[in-house]
Tab-separated table of C-alpha atoms and ligand atoms in Angstrom:
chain	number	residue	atom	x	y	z
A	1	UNK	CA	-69.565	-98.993	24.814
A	2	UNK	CA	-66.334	-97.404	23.305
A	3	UNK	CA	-66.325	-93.923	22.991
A	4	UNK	CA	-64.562	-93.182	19.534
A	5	UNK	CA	-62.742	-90.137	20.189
A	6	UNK	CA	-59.504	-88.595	21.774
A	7	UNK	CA	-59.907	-87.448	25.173
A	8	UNK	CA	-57.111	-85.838	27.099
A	9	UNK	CA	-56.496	-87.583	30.677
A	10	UNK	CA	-53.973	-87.006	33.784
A	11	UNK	CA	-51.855	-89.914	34.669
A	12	UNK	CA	-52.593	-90.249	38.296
A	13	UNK	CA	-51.229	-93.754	39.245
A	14	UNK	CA	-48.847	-95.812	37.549
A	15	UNK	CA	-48.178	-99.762	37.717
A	16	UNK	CA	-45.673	-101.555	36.041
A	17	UNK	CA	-47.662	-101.696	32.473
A	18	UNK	CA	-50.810	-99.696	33.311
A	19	UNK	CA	-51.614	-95.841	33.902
A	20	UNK	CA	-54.567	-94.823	35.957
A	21	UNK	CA	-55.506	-92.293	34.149
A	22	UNK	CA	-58.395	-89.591	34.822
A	23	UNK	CA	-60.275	-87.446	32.202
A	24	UNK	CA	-62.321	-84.545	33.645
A	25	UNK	CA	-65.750	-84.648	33.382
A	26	UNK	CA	-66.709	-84.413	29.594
A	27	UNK	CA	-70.108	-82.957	28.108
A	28	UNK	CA	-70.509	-85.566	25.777
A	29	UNK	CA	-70.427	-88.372	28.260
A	30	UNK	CA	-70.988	-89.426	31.970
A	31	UNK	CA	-68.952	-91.258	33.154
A	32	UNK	CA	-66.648	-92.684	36.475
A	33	UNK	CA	-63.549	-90.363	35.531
A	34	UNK	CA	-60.826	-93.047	35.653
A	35	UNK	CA	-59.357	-95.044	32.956
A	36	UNK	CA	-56.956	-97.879	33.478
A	37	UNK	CA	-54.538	-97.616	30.212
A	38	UNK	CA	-51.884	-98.893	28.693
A	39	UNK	CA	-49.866	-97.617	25.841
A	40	UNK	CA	-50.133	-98.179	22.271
A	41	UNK	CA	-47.790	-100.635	20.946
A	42	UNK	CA	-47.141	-99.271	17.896
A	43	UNK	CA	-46.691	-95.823	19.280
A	44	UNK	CA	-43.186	-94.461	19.140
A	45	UNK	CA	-42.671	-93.259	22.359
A	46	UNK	CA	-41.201	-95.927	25.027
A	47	UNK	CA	-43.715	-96.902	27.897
A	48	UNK	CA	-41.281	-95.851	30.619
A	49	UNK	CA	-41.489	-92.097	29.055
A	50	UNK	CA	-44.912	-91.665	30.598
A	51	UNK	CA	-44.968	-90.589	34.317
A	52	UNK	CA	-47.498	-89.589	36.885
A	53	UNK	CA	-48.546	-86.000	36.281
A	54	UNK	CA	-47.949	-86.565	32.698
A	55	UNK	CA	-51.047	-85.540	29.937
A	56	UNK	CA	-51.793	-88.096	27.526
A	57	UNK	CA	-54.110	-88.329	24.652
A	58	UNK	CA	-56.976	-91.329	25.006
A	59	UNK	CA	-58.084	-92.857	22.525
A	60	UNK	CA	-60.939	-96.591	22.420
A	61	UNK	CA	-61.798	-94.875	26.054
A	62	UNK	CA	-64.725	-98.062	27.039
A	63	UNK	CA	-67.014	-97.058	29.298
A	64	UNK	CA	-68.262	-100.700	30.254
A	65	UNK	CA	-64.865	-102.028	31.043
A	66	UNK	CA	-63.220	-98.912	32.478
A	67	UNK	CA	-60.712	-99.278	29.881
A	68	UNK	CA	-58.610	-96.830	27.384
A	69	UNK	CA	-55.240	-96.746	25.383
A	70	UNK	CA	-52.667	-93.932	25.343
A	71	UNK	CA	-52.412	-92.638	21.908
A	72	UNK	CA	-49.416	-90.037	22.807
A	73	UNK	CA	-47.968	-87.533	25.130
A	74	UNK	CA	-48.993	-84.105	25.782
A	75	UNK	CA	-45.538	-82.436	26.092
A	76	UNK	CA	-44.164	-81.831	29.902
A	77	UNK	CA	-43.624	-78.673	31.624
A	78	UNK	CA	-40.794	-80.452	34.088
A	79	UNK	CA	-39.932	-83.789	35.190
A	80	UNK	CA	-38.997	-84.321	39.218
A	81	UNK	CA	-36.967	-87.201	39.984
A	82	UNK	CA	-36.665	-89.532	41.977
A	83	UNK	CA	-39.251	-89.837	42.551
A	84	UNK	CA	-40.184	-89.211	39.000
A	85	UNK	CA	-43.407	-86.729	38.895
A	86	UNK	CA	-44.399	-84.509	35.898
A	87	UNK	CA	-45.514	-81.246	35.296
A	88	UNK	CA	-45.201	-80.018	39.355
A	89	UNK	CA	-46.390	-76.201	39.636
A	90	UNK	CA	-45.741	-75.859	43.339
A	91	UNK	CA	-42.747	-77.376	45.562
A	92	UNK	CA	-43.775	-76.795	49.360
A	93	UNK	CA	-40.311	-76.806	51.378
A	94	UNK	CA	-41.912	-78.023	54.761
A	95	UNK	CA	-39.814	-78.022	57.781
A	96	UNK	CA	-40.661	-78.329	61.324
A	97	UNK	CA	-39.627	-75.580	63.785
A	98	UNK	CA	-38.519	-78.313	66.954
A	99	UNK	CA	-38.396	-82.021	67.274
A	100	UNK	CA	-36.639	-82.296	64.631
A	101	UNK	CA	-34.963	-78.654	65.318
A	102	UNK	CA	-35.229	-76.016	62.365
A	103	UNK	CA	-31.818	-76.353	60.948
A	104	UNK	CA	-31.222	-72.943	58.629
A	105	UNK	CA	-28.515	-74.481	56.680
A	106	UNK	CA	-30.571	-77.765	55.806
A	107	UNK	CA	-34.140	-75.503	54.775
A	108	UNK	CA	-31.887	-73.158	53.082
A	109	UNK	CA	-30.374	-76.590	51.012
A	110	UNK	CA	-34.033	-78.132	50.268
A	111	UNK	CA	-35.182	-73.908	49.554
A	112	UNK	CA	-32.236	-74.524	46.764
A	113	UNK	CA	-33.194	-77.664	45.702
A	114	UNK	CA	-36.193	-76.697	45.184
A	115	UNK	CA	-35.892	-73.020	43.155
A	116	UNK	CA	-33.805	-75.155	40.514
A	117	UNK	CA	-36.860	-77.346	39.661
A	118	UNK	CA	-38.026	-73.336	38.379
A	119	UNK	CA	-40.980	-73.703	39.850
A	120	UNK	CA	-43.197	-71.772	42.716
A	121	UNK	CA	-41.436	-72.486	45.792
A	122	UNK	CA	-43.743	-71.986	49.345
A	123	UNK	CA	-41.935	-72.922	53.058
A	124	UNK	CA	-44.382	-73.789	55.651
A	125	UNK	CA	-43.115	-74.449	58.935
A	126	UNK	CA	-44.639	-77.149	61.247
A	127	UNK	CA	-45.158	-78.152	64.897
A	128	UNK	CA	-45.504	-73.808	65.940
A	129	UNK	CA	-47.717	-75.175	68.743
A	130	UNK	CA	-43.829	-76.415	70.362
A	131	UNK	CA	-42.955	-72.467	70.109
A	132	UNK	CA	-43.788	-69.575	71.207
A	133	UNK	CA	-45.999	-66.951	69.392
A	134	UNK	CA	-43.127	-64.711	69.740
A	135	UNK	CA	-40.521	-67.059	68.313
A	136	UNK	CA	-43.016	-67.716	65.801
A	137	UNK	CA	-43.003	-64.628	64.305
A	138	UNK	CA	-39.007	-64.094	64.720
A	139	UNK	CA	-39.031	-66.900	62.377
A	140	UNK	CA	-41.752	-66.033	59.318
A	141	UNK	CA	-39.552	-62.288	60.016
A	142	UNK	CA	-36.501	-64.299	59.287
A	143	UNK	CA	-37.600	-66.175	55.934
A	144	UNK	CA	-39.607	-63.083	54.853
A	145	UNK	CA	-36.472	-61.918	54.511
A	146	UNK	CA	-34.879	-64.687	52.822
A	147	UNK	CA	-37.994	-64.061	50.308
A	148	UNK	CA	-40.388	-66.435	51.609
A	149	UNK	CA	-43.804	-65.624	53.035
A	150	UNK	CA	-43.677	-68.875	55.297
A	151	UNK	CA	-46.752	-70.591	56.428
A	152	UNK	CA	-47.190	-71.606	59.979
A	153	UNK	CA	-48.723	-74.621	60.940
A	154	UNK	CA	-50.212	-75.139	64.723
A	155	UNK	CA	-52.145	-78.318	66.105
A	156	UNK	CA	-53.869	-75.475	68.253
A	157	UNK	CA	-54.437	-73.150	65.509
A	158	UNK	CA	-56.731	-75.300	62.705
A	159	UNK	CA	-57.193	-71.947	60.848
A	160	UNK	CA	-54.102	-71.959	59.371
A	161	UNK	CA	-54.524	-75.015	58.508
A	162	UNK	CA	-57.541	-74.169	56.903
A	163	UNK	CA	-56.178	-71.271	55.129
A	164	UNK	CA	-53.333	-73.667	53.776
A	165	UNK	CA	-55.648	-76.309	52.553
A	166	UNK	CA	-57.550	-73.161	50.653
A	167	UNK	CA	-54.288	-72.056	49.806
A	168	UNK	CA	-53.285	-75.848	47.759
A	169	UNK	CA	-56.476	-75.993	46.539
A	170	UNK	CA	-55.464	-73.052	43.781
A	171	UNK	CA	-52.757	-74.450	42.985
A	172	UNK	CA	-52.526	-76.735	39.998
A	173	UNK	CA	-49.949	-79.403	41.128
A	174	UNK	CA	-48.036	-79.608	44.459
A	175	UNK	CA	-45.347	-81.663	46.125
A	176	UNK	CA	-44.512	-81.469	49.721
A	177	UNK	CA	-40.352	-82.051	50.076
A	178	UNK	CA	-38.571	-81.787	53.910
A	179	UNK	CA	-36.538	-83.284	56.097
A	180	UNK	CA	-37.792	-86.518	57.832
A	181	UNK	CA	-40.103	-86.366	60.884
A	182	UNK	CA	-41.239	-82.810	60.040
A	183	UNK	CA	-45.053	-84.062	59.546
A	184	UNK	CA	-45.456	-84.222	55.637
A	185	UNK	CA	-47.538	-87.620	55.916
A	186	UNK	CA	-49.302	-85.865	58.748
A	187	UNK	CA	-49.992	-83.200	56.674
A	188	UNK	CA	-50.718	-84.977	53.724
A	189	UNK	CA	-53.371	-87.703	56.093
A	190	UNK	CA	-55.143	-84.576	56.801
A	191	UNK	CA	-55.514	-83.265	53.337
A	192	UNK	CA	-56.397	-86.216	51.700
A	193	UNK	CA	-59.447	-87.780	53.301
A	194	UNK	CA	-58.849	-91.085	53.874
A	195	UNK	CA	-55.089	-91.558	52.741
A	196	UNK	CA	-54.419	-93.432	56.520
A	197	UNK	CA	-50.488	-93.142	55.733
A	198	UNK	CA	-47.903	-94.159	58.332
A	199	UNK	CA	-46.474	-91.734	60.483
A	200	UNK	CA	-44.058	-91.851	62.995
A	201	UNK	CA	-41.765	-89.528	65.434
A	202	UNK	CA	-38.271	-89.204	64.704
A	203	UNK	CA	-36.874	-91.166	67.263
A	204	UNK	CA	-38.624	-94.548	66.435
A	205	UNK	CA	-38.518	-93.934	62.322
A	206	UNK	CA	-36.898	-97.173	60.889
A	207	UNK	CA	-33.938	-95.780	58.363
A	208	UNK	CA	-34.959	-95.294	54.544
A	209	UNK	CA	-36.581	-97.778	52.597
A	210	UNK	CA	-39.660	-98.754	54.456
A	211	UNK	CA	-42.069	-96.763	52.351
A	212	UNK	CA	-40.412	-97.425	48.911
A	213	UNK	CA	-42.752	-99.961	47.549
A	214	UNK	CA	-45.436	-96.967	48.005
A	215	UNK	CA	-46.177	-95.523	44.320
A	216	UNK	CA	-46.825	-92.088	43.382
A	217	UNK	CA	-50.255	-90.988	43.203
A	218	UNK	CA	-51.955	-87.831	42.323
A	219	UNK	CA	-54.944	-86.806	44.667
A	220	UNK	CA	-57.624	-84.371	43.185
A	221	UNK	CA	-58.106	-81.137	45.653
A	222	UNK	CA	-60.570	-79.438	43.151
A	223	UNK	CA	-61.476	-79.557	39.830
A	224	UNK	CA	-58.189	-77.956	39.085
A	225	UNK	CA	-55.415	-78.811	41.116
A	226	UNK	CA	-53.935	-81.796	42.381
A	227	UNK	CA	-51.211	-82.192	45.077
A	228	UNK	CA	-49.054	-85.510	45.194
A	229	UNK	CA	-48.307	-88.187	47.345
A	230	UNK	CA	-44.834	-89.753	47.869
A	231	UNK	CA	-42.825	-91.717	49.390
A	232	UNK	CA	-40.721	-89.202	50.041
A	233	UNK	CA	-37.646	-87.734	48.341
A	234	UNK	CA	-34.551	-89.512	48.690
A	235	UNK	CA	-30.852	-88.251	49.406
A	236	UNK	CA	-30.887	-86.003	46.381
A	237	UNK	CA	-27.548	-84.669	45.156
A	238	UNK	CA	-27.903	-80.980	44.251
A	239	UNK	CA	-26.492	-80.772	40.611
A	240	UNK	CA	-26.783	-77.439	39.823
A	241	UNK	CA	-24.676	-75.235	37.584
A	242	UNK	CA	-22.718	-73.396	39.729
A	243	UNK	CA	-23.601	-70.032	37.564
A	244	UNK	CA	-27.315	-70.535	38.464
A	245	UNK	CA	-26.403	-70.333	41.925
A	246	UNK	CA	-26.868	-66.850	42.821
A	247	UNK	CA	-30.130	-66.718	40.409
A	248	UNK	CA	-31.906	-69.201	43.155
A	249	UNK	CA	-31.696	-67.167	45.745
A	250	UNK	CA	-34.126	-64.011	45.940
A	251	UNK	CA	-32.078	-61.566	47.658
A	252	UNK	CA	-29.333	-62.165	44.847
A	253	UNK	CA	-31.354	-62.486	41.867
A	254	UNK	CA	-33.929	-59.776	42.964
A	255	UNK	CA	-30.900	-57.707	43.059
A	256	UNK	CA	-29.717	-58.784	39.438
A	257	UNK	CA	-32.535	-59.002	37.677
A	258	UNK	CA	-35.015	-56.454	39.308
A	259	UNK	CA	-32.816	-53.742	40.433
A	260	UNK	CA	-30.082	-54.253	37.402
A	261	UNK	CA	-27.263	-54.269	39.470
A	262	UNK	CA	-23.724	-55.056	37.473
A	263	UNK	CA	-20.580	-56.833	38.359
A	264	UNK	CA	-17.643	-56.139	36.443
A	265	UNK	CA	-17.015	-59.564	35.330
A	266	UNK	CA	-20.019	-61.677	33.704
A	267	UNK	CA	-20.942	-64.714	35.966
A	268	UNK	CA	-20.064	-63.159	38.956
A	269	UNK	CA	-20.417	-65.323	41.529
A	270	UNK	CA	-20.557	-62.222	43.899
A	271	UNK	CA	-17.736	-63.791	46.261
A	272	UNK	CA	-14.790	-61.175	46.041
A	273	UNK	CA	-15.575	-58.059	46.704
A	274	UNK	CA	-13.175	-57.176	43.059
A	275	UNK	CA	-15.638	-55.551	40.705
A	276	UNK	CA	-18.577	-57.184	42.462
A	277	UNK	CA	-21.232	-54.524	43.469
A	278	UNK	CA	-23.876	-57.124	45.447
A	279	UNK	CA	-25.136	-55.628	48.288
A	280	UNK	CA	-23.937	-58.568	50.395
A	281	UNK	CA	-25.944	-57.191	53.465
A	282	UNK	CA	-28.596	-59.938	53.841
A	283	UNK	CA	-28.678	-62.557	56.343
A	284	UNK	CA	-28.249	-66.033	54.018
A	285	UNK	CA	-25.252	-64.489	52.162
A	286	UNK	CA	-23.047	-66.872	54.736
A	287	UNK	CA	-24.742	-69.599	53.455
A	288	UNK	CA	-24.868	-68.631	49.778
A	289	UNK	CA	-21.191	-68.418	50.027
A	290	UNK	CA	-20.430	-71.684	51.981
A	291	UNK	CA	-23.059	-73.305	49.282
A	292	UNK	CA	-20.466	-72.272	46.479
A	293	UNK	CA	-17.393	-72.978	48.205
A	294	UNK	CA	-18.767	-76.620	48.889
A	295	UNK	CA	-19.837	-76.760	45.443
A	296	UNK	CA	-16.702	-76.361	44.260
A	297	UNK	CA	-15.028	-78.633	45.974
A	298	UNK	CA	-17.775	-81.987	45.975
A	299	UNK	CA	-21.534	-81.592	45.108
A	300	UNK	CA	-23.940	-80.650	48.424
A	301	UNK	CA	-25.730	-83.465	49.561
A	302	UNK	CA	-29.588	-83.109	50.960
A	303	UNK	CA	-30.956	-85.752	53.295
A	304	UNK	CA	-35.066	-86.193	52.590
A	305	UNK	CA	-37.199	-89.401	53.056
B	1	GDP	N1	-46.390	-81.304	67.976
B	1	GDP	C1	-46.645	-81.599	66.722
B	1	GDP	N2	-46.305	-82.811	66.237
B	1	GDP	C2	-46.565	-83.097	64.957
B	1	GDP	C3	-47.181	-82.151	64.091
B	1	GDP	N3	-47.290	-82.718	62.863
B	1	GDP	C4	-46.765	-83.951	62.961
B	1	GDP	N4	-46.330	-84.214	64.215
B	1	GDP	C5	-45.677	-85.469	64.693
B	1	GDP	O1	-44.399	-85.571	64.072
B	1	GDP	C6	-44.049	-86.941	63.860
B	1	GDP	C7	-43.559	-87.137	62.446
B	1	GDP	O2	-44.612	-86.938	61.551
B	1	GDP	P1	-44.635	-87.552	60.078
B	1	GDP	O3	-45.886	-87.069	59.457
B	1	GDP	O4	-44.398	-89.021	60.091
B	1	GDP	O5	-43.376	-86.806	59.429
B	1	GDP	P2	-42.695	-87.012	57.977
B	1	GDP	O6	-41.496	-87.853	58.194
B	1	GDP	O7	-42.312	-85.643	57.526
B	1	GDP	O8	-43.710	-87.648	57.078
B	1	GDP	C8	-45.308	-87.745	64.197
B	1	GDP	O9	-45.098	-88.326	65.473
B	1	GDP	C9	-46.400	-86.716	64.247
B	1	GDP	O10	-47.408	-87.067	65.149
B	1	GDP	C10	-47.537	-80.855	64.639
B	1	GDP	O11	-48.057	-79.956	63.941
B	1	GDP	N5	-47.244	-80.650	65.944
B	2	MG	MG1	-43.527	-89.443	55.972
B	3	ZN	ZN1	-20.966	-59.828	41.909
């Protein structure tokens, strides 16, 4: 049976010529939500223009067959590449607190990376059960005041996981992004009931490339939000307008745009003190400054997996 009319779907999987596509339960119809498509030949959009997270219009959706094709493209909030996701609402900068050791000046680069999507940006810090309570909170102090309300994960605490899992399940669509070995397939193994990825510890990881066949797929946490699995990112080169700098960092722009402060000359890039009135008094302002001085010599490098 062929359903004659246009349904919108989510591209959740994506094979060389077909999209896996899934259309929420409509009240017309009952049906097993997931469509294997492939795009209209006449249409005038190319095939490689349609990405996982994308919304596309259905159209000859057949019920028997599991079959539709796309008709067109519901236009994209964002596009994350590499590996290429659409329409992300929430990047989750995880990073574990030992083994491997928090390194300030690599969250603070994936933080970055991260803010320039323009995009909700959430730290959660892993492995707290190799800490101390007390160093624990020294750290969520420390990114609190780098304007992040981090979340703490503990293998001996499962209510924060719980809370976390609660926390994803409002959101619409997530991405987990971190240095390797921090737990994101751990994390992601747990939250997705029966996802089985590998994981391994640092020390015995085989170097990039091992989990690049892996596609991108979108996993369903409720009826409205999704959260994505990935290989992983891959060394990402931050290109970023040097301008928009100081607007990805909170303590800068909450000072710009919330308080209204002003520099004497437009653009400031708040590094000489000459006619700059930033209250340079917060603790990532050393980084924030070494971040534009290696900007302007080569572009900042980020290692992910
Ligand atoms: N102690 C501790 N180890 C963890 C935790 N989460 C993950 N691990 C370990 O960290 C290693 C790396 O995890 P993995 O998920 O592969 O990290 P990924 O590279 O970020 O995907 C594995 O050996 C995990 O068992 C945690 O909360 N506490
Ligand atoms: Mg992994
Ligand atoms: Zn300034």
């Amino acid at each position: 049976m062929i359903i004659d009319k246009k349904l919108k779907g989510l591209v959740i999987k994506k094979f060389s010529d077909f999209y896996l596509v899934e259309i929420k339960q409509h009240e017309d119809f009952e049906f097993n939500n997931k469509f294997l498509c492939k795009i209209r030949k006449s249409v005038n959009f190319r095939k490689q223009l349609v990405f996982v997270g994308d919304e596309v219009i259905l159209n000859q959706i057949d019920l028997n067959t599991k079959r539709g094709i796309i008709e067109s493209l519901v236009k994209r909030n964002n596009l994350l590449e590499r590996p290429s996701v659409a329409n992300i609402s929430n990047i989750y900068v995880i990073c574990s607190v030992e083994e491997p050791k928090l390194s300030l000046s690599q969250v603070n680069k994936f933080l970055i990376f991260a803010e320039q999507m323009g995009v909700e940006v959430s730290l959660v810090l892993t492995k707290c059960d190799l800490i101390t309570e007390e160093k624990t909170h020294f750290l969520v102090d420390k990114f609190q005041k780098w304007g992040y309300q981090a979340i703490t994960l503990n293998l001996n605490k499962p209510a924060n996981f719980k809370k976390f899992l609660i926390e994803l399940k409002k959101k619409k669509c997530s991405i987990f992004t971190g240095p390797s070995g921090v737990g994101k397939t751990t994390l992601l193994n747990r939250i997705i009931p029966g996802l089985n990825n590998e994981t391994a510890p640092v020390s015995t990881k085989i170097k990039r490339g091992k989990n690049t066949t892996r596609n991108v797929e979108l996993f369903s946490l409720s009826s409205k939000s999704y959260i994505v699995d990935t290989p992983g990112f891959n060394m990402q080169t931050l290109e970023i307008d040097i301008r928009k700098l100081p607007y990805l960092y909170p303590e800068i722009y909450q000072q710009v745009v919330n308080q209204g402060i002003k520099c004497k000359f437009r653009n400031c890039l708040h590094i000489n003190d000459e006619g700059c009135n930033l209250n340079k008094n917060f603790e990532r302002y050393t980084l924030y400054k070494e971040m534009i001085e290696s900007f302007k010599s080569h572009h900042c490098l980020i290692q992910g997996d």
